[in-house]
Tab-separated table of C-alpha atoms in Angstrom:
chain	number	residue	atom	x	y	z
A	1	UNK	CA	2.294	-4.542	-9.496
A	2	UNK	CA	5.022	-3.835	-7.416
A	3	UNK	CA	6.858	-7.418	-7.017
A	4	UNK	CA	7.236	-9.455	-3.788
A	5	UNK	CA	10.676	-11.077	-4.854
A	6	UNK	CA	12.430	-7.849	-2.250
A	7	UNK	CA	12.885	-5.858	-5.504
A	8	UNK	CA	11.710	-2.417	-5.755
A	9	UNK	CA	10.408	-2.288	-9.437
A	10	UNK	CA	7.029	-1.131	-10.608
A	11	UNK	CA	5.159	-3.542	-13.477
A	12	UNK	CA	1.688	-2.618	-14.879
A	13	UNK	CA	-0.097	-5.009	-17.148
A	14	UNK	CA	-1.888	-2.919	-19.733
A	15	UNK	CA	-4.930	-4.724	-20.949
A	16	UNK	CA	-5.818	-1.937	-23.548
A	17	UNK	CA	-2.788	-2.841	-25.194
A	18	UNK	CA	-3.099	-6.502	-25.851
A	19	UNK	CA	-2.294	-6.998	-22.296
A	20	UNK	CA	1.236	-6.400	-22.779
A	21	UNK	CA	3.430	-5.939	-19.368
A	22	UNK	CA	5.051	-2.369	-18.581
A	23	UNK	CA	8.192	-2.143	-16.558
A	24	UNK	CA	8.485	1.680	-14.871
A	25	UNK	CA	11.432	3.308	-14.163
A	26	UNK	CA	10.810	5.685	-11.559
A	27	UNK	CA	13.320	8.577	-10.551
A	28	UNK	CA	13.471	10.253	-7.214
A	29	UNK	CA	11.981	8.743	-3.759
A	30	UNK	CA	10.667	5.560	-3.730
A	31	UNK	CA	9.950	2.440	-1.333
A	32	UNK	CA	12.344	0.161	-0.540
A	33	UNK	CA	12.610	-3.092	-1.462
A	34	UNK	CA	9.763	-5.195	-0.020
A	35	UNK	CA	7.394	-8.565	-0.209
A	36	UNK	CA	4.194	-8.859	0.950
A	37	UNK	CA	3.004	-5.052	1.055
A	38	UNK	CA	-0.400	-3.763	0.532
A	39	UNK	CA	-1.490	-1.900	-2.253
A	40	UNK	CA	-4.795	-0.034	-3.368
A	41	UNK	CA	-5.586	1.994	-6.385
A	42	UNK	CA	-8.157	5.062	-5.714
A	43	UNK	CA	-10.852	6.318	-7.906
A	44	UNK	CA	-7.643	8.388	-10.159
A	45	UNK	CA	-5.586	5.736	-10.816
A	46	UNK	CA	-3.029	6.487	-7.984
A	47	UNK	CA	-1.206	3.532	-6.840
A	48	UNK	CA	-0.631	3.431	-2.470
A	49	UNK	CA	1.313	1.228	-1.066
A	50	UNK	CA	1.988	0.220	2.419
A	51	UNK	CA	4.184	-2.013	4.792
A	52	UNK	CA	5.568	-5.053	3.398
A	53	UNK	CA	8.978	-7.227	4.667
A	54	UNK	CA	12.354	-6.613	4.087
A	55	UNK	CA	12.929	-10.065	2.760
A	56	UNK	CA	16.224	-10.231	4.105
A	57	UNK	CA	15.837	-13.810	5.648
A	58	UNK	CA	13.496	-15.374	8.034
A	59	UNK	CA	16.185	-14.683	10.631
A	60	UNK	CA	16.077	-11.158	10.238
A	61	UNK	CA	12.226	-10.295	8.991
A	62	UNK	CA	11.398	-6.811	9.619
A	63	UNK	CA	7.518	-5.719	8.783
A	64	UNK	CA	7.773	-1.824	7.428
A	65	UNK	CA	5.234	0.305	8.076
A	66	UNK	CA	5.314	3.203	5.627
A	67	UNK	CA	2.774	4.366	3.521
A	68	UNK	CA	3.775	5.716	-0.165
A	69	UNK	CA	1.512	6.961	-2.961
A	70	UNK	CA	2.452	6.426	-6.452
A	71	UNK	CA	0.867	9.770	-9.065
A	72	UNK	CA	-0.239	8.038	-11.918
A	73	UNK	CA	0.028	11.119	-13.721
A	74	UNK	CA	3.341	12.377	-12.736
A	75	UNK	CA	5.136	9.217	-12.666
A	76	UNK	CA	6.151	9.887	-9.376
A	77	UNK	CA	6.255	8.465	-5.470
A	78	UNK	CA	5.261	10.142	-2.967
A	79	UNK	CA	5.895	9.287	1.377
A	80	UNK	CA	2.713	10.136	3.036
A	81	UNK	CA	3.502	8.175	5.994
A	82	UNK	CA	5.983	6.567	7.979
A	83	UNK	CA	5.577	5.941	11.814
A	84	UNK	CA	6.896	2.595	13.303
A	85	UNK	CA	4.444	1.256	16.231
A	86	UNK	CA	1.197	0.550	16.475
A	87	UNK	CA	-0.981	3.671	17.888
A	88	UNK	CA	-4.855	3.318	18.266
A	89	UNK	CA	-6.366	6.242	20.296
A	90	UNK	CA	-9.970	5.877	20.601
A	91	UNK	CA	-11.939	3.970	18.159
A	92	UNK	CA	-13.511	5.907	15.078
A	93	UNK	CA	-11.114	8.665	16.043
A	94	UNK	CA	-8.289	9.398	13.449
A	95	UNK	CA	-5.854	11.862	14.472
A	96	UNK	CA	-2.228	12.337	13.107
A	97	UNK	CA	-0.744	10.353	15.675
A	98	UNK	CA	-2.585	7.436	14.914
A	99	UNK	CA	-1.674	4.379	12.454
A	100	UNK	CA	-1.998	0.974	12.013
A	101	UNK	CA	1.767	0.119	12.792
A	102	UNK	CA	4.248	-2.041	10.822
A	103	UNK	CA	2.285	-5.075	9.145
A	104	UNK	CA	2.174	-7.750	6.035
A	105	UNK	CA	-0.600	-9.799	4.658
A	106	UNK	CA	-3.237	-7.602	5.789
A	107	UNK	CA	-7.001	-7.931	3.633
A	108	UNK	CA	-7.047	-4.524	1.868
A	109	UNK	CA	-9.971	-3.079	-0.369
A	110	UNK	CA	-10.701	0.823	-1.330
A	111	UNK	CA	-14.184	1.606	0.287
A	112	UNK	CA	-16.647	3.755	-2.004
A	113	UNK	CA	-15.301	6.312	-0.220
A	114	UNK	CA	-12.103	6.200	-2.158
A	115	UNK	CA	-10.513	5.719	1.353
A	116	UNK	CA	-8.275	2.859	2.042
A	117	UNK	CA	-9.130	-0.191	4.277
A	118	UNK	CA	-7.233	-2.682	5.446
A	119	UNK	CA	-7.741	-5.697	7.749
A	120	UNK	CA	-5.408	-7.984	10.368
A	121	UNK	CA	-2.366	-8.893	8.741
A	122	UNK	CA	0.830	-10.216	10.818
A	123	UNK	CA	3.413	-7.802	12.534
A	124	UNK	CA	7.408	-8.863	13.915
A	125	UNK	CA	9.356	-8.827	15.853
A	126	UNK	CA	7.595	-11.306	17.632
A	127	UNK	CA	5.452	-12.531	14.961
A	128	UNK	CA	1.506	-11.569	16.193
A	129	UNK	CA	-1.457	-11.694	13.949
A	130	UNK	CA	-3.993	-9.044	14.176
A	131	UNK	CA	-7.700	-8.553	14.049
A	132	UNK	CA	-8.073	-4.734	13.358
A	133	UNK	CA	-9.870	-2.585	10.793
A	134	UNK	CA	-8.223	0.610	9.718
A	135	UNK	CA	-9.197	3.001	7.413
A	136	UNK	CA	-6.415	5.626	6.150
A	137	UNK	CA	-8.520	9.336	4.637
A	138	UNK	CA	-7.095	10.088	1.588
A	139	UNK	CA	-8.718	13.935	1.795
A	140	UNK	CA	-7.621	14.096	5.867
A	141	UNK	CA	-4.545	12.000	5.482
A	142	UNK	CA	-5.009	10.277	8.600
A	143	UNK	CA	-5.479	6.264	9.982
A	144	UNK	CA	-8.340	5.766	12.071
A	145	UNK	CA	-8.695	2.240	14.088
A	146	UNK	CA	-12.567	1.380	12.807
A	147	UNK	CA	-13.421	-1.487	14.451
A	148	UNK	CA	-11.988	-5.376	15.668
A	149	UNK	CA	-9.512	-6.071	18.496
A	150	UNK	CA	-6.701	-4.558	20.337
A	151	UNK	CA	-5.120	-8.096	21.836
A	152	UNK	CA	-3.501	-9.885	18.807
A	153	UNK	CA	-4.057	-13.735	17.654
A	154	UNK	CA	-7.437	-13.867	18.569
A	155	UNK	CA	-10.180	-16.581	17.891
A	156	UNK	CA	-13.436	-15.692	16.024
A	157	UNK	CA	-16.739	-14.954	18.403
A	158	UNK	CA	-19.232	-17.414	17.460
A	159	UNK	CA	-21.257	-16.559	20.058
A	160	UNK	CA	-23.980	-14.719	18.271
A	161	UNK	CA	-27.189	-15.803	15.992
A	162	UNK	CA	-25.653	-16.126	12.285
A	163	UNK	CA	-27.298	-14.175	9.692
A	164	UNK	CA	-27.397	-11.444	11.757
A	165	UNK	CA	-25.550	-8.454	12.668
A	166	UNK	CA	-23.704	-8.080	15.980
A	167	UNK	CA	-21.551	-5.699	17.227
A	168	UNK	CA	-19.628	-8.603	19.082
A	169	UNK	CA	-19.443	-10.642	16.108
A	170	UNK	CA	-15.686	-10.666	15.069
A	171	UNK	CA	-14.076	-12.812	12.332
A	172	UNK	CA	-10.864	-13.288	14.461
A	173	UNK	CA	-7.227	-12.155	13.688
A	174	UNK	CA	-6.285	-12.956	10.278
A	175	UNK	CA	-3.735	-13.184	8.059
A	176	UNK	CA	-3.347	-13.785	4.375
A	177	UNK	CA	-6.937	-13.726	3.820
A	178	UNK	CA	-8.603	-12.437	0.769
A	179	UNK	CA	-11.399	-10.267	0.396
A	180	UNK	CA	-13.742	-8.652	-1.954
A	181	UNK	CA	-16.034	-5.412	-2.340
A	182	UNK	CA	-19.613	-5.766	-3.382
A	183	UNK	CA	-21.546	-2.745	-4.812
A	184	UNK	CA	-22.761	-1.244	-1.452
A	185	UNK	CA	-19.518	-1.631	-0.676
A	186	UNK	CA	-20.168	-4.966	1.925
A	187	UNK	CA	-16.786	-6.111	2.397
A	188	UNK	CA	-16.660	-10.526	1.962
């Protein structure tokens, strides 16, 4: 758990061990301070994290965009990414250049691919909610824009048959929400 109260300290609660809480001390490179960032674990225990708010004060609230992967093994962080607007290019194609730009309370989930996903979520300066999907290759190391809307604070499409599934079906731009994985790996 990395905490939202702007620090920059890393707590694990180990439920093999009576689930007794683990404060790390990490040397080197790490994120800065933050609240509200996104975080994943893939399929060997590495911890990612991404954007987040500088907490400062509602007068000054600055959404970060970096992404950083914490090696369970080594004890050690790691900056894989850290670009500061909001590039697209063409959807379903991931390049280097692209990335989902500075954001907090995004829906994230890893995908059975082991790659991370991560949906809408809020952006500053001029506080806009989005309705994106982006998924970030953990083998390519690249964001690719996988579906949703570029225009921001958009209303759901309800203009299609429920139950069924439409490409122009969108939930709308979101922010805070909270989302789950089934076993095909359906995101709810």
């Amino acid at each position: 758990m990395f905490t939202s109260q702007g620090l920059d300290d890393l707590w694990k609660l180990d439920v093999r061990n009576n689930y007794t809480w683990v404060n790390y001390t990490v040397a080197g490179d790490k994120p800065s301070p933050r609240g509200e960032a996104l975080i994943w674990v893939d399929n060997n225990d590495n911890l990612f994290i991404f954007g987040g708010s500088n907490n400062s004060s509602i007068d000054s609230f600055i959404t970060l965009s970096d992404l950083w992967m914490f090696n369970s093994t080594t004890m050690t962080w790691e900056l894989l990414q850290n670009e500061s607007d909001i590039v697209r290019g063409g959807l379903g194609n991931g390049t280097t250049e692209t990335h989902p730009g500075p954001r907090v309370g995004s829906a994230c989930w890893s995908g059975n691919d082991n790659d991370l996903w991560l949906y809408g979520g809020m952006g500053s300066p001029n506080i806009f909610v989005y309705a994106d999907v982006w998924k970030y290759s953990l083998t390519k190391k690249i964001w690719t824009w996988m579906s949703g809307q570029k225009d921001t604070g958009v209303a759901p499409t309800n203009d299609v048959r429920l139950n069924t599934p439409s490409t122009t079906a969108l939930p709308g731009a979101s922010y805070g929400a909270g989302v789950t994985k089934d076993t095909d790996g359906n995101v709810w």
